[in-house]
Short mmCIF file of C-alpha atoms in Angstrom, two decimals:
data_model
loop_
_atom_site.label_atom_id
_atom_site.label_comp_id
_atom_site.label_asym_id
_atom_site.label_seq_id
_atom_site.Cartn_x
_atom_site.Cartn_y
_atom_site.Cartn_z
CA UNK H 1 126.49 91.32 127.59
CA UNK H 2 129.49 92.99 125.98
CA UNK H 3 130.43 96.27 127.64
CA UNK H 4 132.88 98.83 126.27
CA UNK H 5 134.53 101.43 128.50
CA UNK H 6 135.80 104.27 126.35
CA UNK H 7 138.59 106.13 128.12
CA UNK H 8 139.43 103.04 130.16
CA UNK H 9 142.98 104.20 130.94
CA UNK H 10 141.86 107.46 132.59
CA UNK H 11 141.04 108.21 136.22
CA UNK H 12 137.25 107.92 135.82
CA UNK H 13 137.58 105.07 133.30
CA UNK H 14 139.56 103.07 135.84
CA UNK H 15 136.89 103.74 138.43
CA UNK H 16 134.24 102.51 135.98
CA UNK H 17 136.08 99.21 135.62
CA UNK H 18 136.22 98.91 139.39
CA UNK H 19 132.53 99.72 139.84
CA UNK H 20 131.43 97.27 137.13
CA UNK H 21 133.36 94.55 138.95
CA UNK H 22 132.23 95.49 142.46
CA UNK H 23 128.56 95.68 141.51
CA UNK H 24 128.78 92.36 139.64
CA UNK H 25 127.43 93.79 136.43
CA UNK H 26 126.91 90.77 134.15
CA UNK H 27 129.76 91.50 131.76
CA UNK H 28 130.40 88.61 129.40
CA UNK H 29 133.10 90.51 127.52
CA UNK H 30 134.82 93.72 128.61
CA UNK H 31 136.13 95.94 125.82
CA UNK H 32 138.48 98.62 127.18
CA UNK H 33 138.84 101.43 124.64
CA UNK H 34 141.23 104.37 124.40
CA UNK H 35 143.01 106.63 121.94
CA UNK H 36 145.66 105.32 119.56
CA UNK H 37 148.56 105.99 121.94
CA UNK H 38 147.05 103.64 124.54
CA UNK H 39 146.03 100.81 122.20
CA UNK H 40 147.80 97.60 123.20
CA UNK H 41 148.16 98.58 126.85
CA UNK H 42 146.42 96.50 129.46
CA UNK H 43 143.95 97.34 132.20
CA UNK H 44 142.88 95.10 135.05
CA UNK H 45 139.31 93.82 135.33
CA UNK H 46 138.35 91.36 138.05
CA UNK H 47 142.02 90.57 138.60
CA UNK H 48 142.70 89.78 134.95
CA UNK H 49 144.56 91.90 132.36
CA UNK H 50 142.51 93.00 129.36
CA UNK H 51 144.04 94.61 126.27
CA UNK H 52 142.97 98.11 125.25
CA UNK H 53 141.60 98.45 121.71
CA UNK H 54 140.93 101.39 119.40
CA UNK H 55 137.59 102.98 118.56
CA UNK H 56 137.00 101.20 115.25
CA UNK H 57 137.64 97.76 116.70
CA UNK H 58 135.36 98.51 119.65
CA UNK H 59 132.48 99.39 117.32
CA UNK H 60 133.15 96.29 115.21
CA UNK H 61 132.88 94.09 118.31
CA UNK H 62 129.31 95.35 118.87
CA UNK H 63 129.02 95.86 122.61
CA UNK H 64 125.49 96.37 123.93
CA UNK H 65 126.59 99.40 125.97
CA UNK H 66 129.54 101.76 125.70
CA UNK H 67 130.29 103.86 128.77
CA UNK H 68 132.26 106.93 127.72
CA UNK H 69 134.69 108.90 129.85
CA UNK H 70 136.96 110.30 127.18
CA UNK H 71 136.23 114.04 127.06
CA UNK H 72 133.67 116.17 125.27
CA UNK H 73 135.30 116.42 121.85
CA UNK H 74 135.82 112.66 121.67
CA UNK H 75 132.21 112.07 122.68
CA UNK H 76 130.85 114.50 120.10
CA UNK H 77 132.81 112.70 117.40
CA UNK H 78 132.44 109.08 118.45
CA UNK H 79 129.18 108.67 120.39
CA UNK H 80 127.07 109.05 117.22
CA UNK H 81 129.20 106.42 115.47
CA UNK H 82 128.63 103.95 118.32
CA UNK H 83 124.91 104.82 118.42
CA UNK H 84 124.53 104.32 114.66
CA UNK H 85 125.95 100.83 115.13
CA UNK H 86 123.13 100.07 117.58
CA UNK H 87 125.28 100.51 120.69
CA UNK H 88 123.76 102.41 123.63
CA UNK H 89 126.16 105.12 124.79
CA UNK H 90 126.27 106.42 128.38
CA UNK H 91 128.44 109.53 128.18
CA UNK H 92 130.21 111.08 131.16
CA UNK H 93 131.33 114.30 129.43
CA UNK H 94 129.42 117.57 129.14
CA UNK H 95 128.97 117.07 125.37
CA UNK H 96 125.34 115.93 125.34
CA UNK H 97 123.98 117.08 128.71
CA UNK H 98 122.05 120.09 127.52
CA UNK H 99 121.10 118.66 124.13
CA UNK H 100 117.28 118.78 124.18
CA UNK H 101 117.13 115.48 122.28
CA UNK H 102 119.19 113.59 124.90
CA UNK H 103 118.20 112.40 128.38
CA UNK H 104 120.27 113.59 131.34
CA UNK H 105 119.89 110.85 133.91
CA UNK H 106 120.36 110.23 137.61
CA UNK H 107 118.71 106.83 138.19
CA UNK H 108 117.19 107.69 141.59
CA UNK H 109 115.58 110.77 140.05
CA UNK H 110 114.53 110.24 136.44
CA UNK H 111 115.59 106.85 135.03
CA UNK H 112 111.93 106.14 134.30
CA UNK H 113 112.16 108.55 131.35
CA UNK H 114 114.51 106.20 129.47
CA UNK H 115 113.33 104.20 126.47
CA UNK H 116 114.86 101.74 124.02
CA UNK H 117 115.26 104.63 121.57
CA UNK H 118 117.70 106.51 123.80
CA UNK H 119 121.01 105.60 122.20
CA UNK H 120 123.06 108.45 123.70
CA UNK H 121 122.38 109.06 127.39
CA UNK H 122 124.16 111.84 129.27
CA UNK H 123 125.71 111.33 132.70
CA UNK H 124 125.40 114.63 134.63
CA UNK H 125 128.09 116.73 136.25
CA UNK H 126 129.42 115.22 139.49
CA UNK H 127 128.32 118.07 141.74
CA UNK H 128 124.84 118.11 140.22
CA UNK H 129 124.34 114.36 140.66
CA UNK H 130 124.83 114.28 144.42
CA UNK H 131 122.63 117.34 144.94
CA UNK H 132 119.61 116.18 142.92
CA UNK H 133 119.57 112.78 144.64
CA UNK H 134 118.82 114.70 147.84
CA UNK H 135 116.57 117.32 146.23
CA UNK H 136 114.22 114.81 144.57
CA UNK H 137 112.31 113.50 147.64
CA UNK H 138 112.22 116.99 149.17
CA UNK H 139 110.79 118.51 145.98
CA UNK H 140 108.09 115.86 145.78
CA UNK H 141 107.02 116.59 149.37
CA UNK H 142 107.47 120.35 149.81
CA UNK H 143 108.04 121.78 146.26
CA UNK H 144 111.35 123.57 145.88
CA UNK H 145 111.34 127.24 144.87
CA UNK H 146 115.05 128.10 145.02
CA UNK H 147 118.40 126.43 145.69
CA UNK H 148 121.60 128.23 146.72
CA UNK H 149 124.62 125.91 146.59
CA UNK H 150 128.29 126.39 147.39
CA UNK H 151 130.59 123.49 146.56
CA UNK H 152 133.89 122.31 147.98
CA UNK H 153 135.21 120.07 145.23
CA UNK H 154 138.05 117.54 145.26
CA UNK H 155 141.03 117.87 142.93
CA UNK H 156 140.16 114.42 141.59
CA UNK H 157 137.38 116.15 139.65
CA UNK H 158 140.10 117.68 137.46
CA UNK H 159 141.91 114.37 136.91
CA UNK H 160 145.18 112.63 137.69
CA UNK H 161 147.34 115.63 136.76
CA UNK H 162 145.61 117.70 139.44
CA UNK H 163 146.22 115.01 142.07
CA UNK H 164 149.86 114.94 140.99
CA UNK H 165 150.07 118.74 141.32
CA UNK H 166 148.59 118.66 144.83
CA UNK H 167 151.02 116.08 146.16
CA UNK H 168 153.98 117.61 144.34
CA UNK H 169 153.25 120.95 146.02
CA UNK H 170 152.89 119.18 149.35
CA UNK H 171 156.32 117.61 148.82
CA UNK H 172 157.95 120.84 147.64
CA UNK H 173 158.42 119.51 144.10
CA UNK H 174 158.09 122.30 141.51
CA UNK H 175 158.84 120.10 138.48
CA UNK H 176 155.30 118.73 138.05
CA UNK H 177 153.10 120.36 135.39
CA UNK H 178 150.51 122.76 136.77
CA UNK H 179 146.84 122.36 135.86
CA UNK H 180 145.56 125.15 138.10
CA UNK H 181 146.41 128.87 137.72
CA UNK H 182 147.47 129.03 141.41
CA UNK H 183 148.79 126.58 144.02
CA UNK H 184 146.10 124.21 145.31
CA UNK H 185 147.77 122.84 148.47
CA UNK H 186 146.86 124.92 151.54
CA UNK H 187 144.65 126.98 149.26
CA UNK H 188 141.08 127.33 147.96
CA UNK H 189 140.29 128.25 144.35
CA UNK H 190 136.86 129.80 143.63
CA UNK H 191 137.34 128.81 140.02
CA UNK H 192 136.22 125.57 138.35
CA UNK H 193 136.17 125.46 134.53
CA UNK H 194 136.22 128.70 132.52
CA UNK H 195 134.66 132.03 133.44
CA UNK H 196 131.67 133.11 131.35
CA UNK H 197 130.44 136.56 130.38
CA UNK H 198 127.96 136.63 133.26
CA UNK H 199 130.77 136.26 135.83
CA UNK H 200 129.88 132.68 136.68
CA UNK H 201 132.04 129.72 135.77
CA UNK H 202 130.93 127.03 133.36
CA UNK H 203 130.79 124.57 136.29
CA UNK H 204 128.39 126.85 138.14
CA UNK H 205 126.09 127.21 135.16
CA UNK H 206 126.17 123.43 134.65
CA UNK H 207 124.66 123.04 138.12
CA UNK H 208 121.99 125.63 137.34
CA UNK H 209 120.90 124.18 133.99
CA UNK H 210 121.38 120.48 134.72
CA UNK H 211 119.36 120.60 137.94
CA UNK H 212 116.20 121.87 136.28
CA UNK H 213 116.57 119.43 133.37
CA UNK H 214 117.04 116.38 135.61
CA UNK H 215 114.29 117.43 138.02
CA UNK H 216 112.00 118.14 135.07
CA UNK H 217 110.93 121.48 136.53
CA UNK H 218 112.05 124.80 135.06
CA UNK H 219 110.44 126.70 137.93
CA UNK H 220 113.25 125.69 140.32
CA UNK H 221 115.69 128.60 140.56
CA UNK H 222 119.31 127.67 141.22
CA UNK H 223 122.42 129.74 141.92
CA UNK H 224 125.85 128.22 142.52
CA UNK H 225 129.39 129.03 143.59
CA UNK H 226 131.82 126.18 142.86
CA UNK H 227 135.15 125.94 144.64
CA UNK H 228 138.18 123.65 144.33
CA UNK H 229 139.80 122.50 147.58
CA UNK H 230 142.87 120.31 148.29
CA UNK H 231 141.05 117.05 149.09
CA UNK H 232 140.84 113.76 147.21
CA UNK H 233 137.95 111.85 148.82
CA UNK H 234 134.94 113.54 147.30
CA UNK H 235 132.90 116.68 146.76
CA UNK H 236 131.06 118.55 149.52
CA UNK H 237 128.19 121.00 149.16
CA UNK H 238 126.47 123.52 151.43
CA UNK H 239 122.91 123.67 150.10
CA UNK H 240 120.20 126.15 151.07
CA UNK H 241 116.71 125.19 149.85
CA UNK H 242 113.63 127.39 149.89
CA UNK H 243 110.30 125.53 149.63
CA UNK H 244 106.79 126.64 148.78
CA UNK H 245 105.50 124.68 151.78
CA UNK H 246 106.69 124.50 155.36
CA UNK H 247 108.35 121.36 156.70
CA UNK H 248 109.04 119.49 159.90
CA UNK H 249 112.73 118.79 160.51
CA UNK H 250 112.08 115.30 161.86
CA UNK H 251 109.98 114.50 158.81
CA UNK H 252 112.73 115.83 156.50
CA UNK H 253 115.28 113.58 158.17
CA UNK H 254 113.00 110.54 157.93
CA UNK H 255 112.23 111.33 154.30
CA UNK H 256 115.93 111.48 153.41
CA UNK H 257 116.72 108.34 155.42
CA UNK H 258 114.19 106.43 153.29
CA UNK H 259 115.37 107.93 149.99
CA UNK H 260 117.11 105.63 147.53
CA UNK H 261 120.88 106.13 147.47
CA UNK H 262 120.95 108.50 150.46
CA UNK H 263 122.55 107.94 153.87
CA UNK H 264 121.80 110.41 156.66
CA UNK H 265 124.74 111.24 158.94
CA UNK H 266 123.33 113.91 161.22
CA UNK H 267 124.33 113.69 164.87
CA UNK H 268 126.13 116.94 165.72
CA UNK H 269 126.23 116.12 169.45
CA UNK H 270 128.54 113.21 168.62
CA UNK H 271 130.33 115.12 165.84
CA UNK H 272 128.81 112.90 163.14
CA UNK H 273 128.35 114.55 159.76
CA UNK H 274 129.38 113.73 156.17
CA UNK H 275 133.02 114.18 155.16
CA UNK H 276 135.05 113.32 152.05
CA UNK H 277 137.26 111.01 154.10
CA UNK H 278 134.32 108.80 155.08
CA UNK H 279 132.48 109.09 151.74
CA UNK H 280 135.55 108.01 149.78
CA UNK H 281 135.01 104.72 147.92
CA UNK H 282 131.26 104.69 148.66
CA UNK H 283 128.40 104.74 146.14
CA UNK H 284 125.86 106.59 148.28
CA UNK H 285 125.19 110.29 148.81
CA UNK H 286 125.64 111.38 152.42
CA UNK H 287 123.64 114.21 153.99
CA UNK H 288 123.88 115.92 157.37
CA UNK H 289 123.86 119.28 159.19
CA UNK H 290 120.10 119.24 158.56
CA UNK H 291 118.73 122.46 160.03
CA UNK H 292 116.21 125.20 159.46
CA UNK H 293 117.38 128.48 157.95
CA UNK H 294 116.31 130.85 160.72
CA UNK H 295 116.63 133.90 158.48
CA UNK H 296 113.82 132.91 156.11
CA UNK H 297 110.55 130.96 156.19
CA UNK H 298 110.25 127.48 154.64
CA UNK H 299 114.01 127.23 154.10
CA UNK H 300 116.39 124.38 154.90
CA UNK H 301 120.17 124.05 155.16
CA UNK H 302 121.94 120.78 154.30
CA UNK H 303 125.51 119.49 153.92
CA UNK H 304 125.89 116.92 151.12
CA UNK H 305 128.98 114.80 150.40
CA UNK H 306 129.67 112.09 147.82
CA UNK H 307 132.67 110.47 146.17
CA UNK H 308 132.84 112.37 142.88
CA UNK H 309 134.57 109.53 141.02
CA UNK H 310 131.96 107.04 142.22
CA UNK H 311 128.40 108.38 142.48
CA UNK H 312 129.51 111.58 140.78
CA UNK H 313 130.69 109.71 137.68
CA UNK H 314 131.38 105.96 137.45
CA UNK H 315 128.68 104.60 139.74
CA UNK H 316 125.95 106.76 138.23
CA UNK H 317 126.91 105.59 134.73
CA UNK H 318 126.89 101.94 135.79
CA UNK H 319 123.55 102.41 137.55
CA UNK H 320 122.13 103.73 134.27
CA UNK H 321 123.45 100.59 132.56
CA UNK H 322 121.88 98.44 135.29
CA UNK H 323 118.52 100.15 134.74
CA UNK H 324 118.72 99.63 130.97
CA UNK H 325 119.46 95.95 131.47
CA UNK H 326 116.80 95.40 134.15
CA UNK H 327 114.12 97.02 132.00
CA UNK H 328 115.24 95.27 128.80
CA UNK H 329 116.17 98.47 126.99
CA UNK H 330 119.48 97.20 125.58
CA UNK H 331 120.90 94.13 123.90
CA UNK H 332 119.02 91.21 122.44
CA UNK H 333 116.31 91.51 125.11
CA UNK H 334 115.47 95.13 124.19
CA UNK H 335 111.77 95.58 123.68
CA UNK H 336 110.41 98.40 121.56
CA UNK H 337 107.71 100.07 123.64
#
């Protein structure tokens, strides 16, 4: 099982290497891939250095799966080349997410839609992933009508340069390049990605469109406000969900506690609730502050937290690869259904 990681020298690419190792994915040969300027460098995998190669060599070495975290333009150019060579691509950029011919997959929600013919599979936006993992069991039980979400997103979602900016500001160092239009330390920016003509940001509209595609239900209405905050452990979300049917709070909590990939942390009396600090480095989605919206019938408030580099990116991609392998949808064992 040869596995390529395209963008292996980046922040998310490095996390993908770590997750592949930690989850004991059966890699027989790791192929770290990056742009020309990084070819020849080395990355660490399971304690051993592995040399980074270029795109052409990676394709020639015929991995079964290529996990991409190299940006949208790179994915648009290269993913089809990998796919044409028979390599299954799992892409972490926004390039293919809303393409009607491509699956947008969160394994706990819709991995069962995958087939051997899916050669380019999109990994959703980090903030969408953690939300739909929680929405799925609730939708099946009570049928969701509308979701109102406000996010509190880590600077790690922007990349290493943003982390560098945060700590440089904290240390009073003005020499580091700025990736945000305003200071981020001791500040909150209601601005993630570019603003669109409708007044929303691209990040906000990603959450709207991706949620309905992943859930497979266009009737779910979603509105979002996405916000960048000076944390590094993960993304947090305040989520308000209106259902068609009423619910029992105890039943909601039990439902979420049984849900795949979800951990309930909801004990306000003992000040137990999800936080980026405690979600950091974990693969699960954490949910707490479970309470009824007293201003409106059939409506629930939740607080959802997940490590955006793990479940929000690397772990979700690796879980897709695990599903493909388990169900014999890649490699020599792939069965045409």
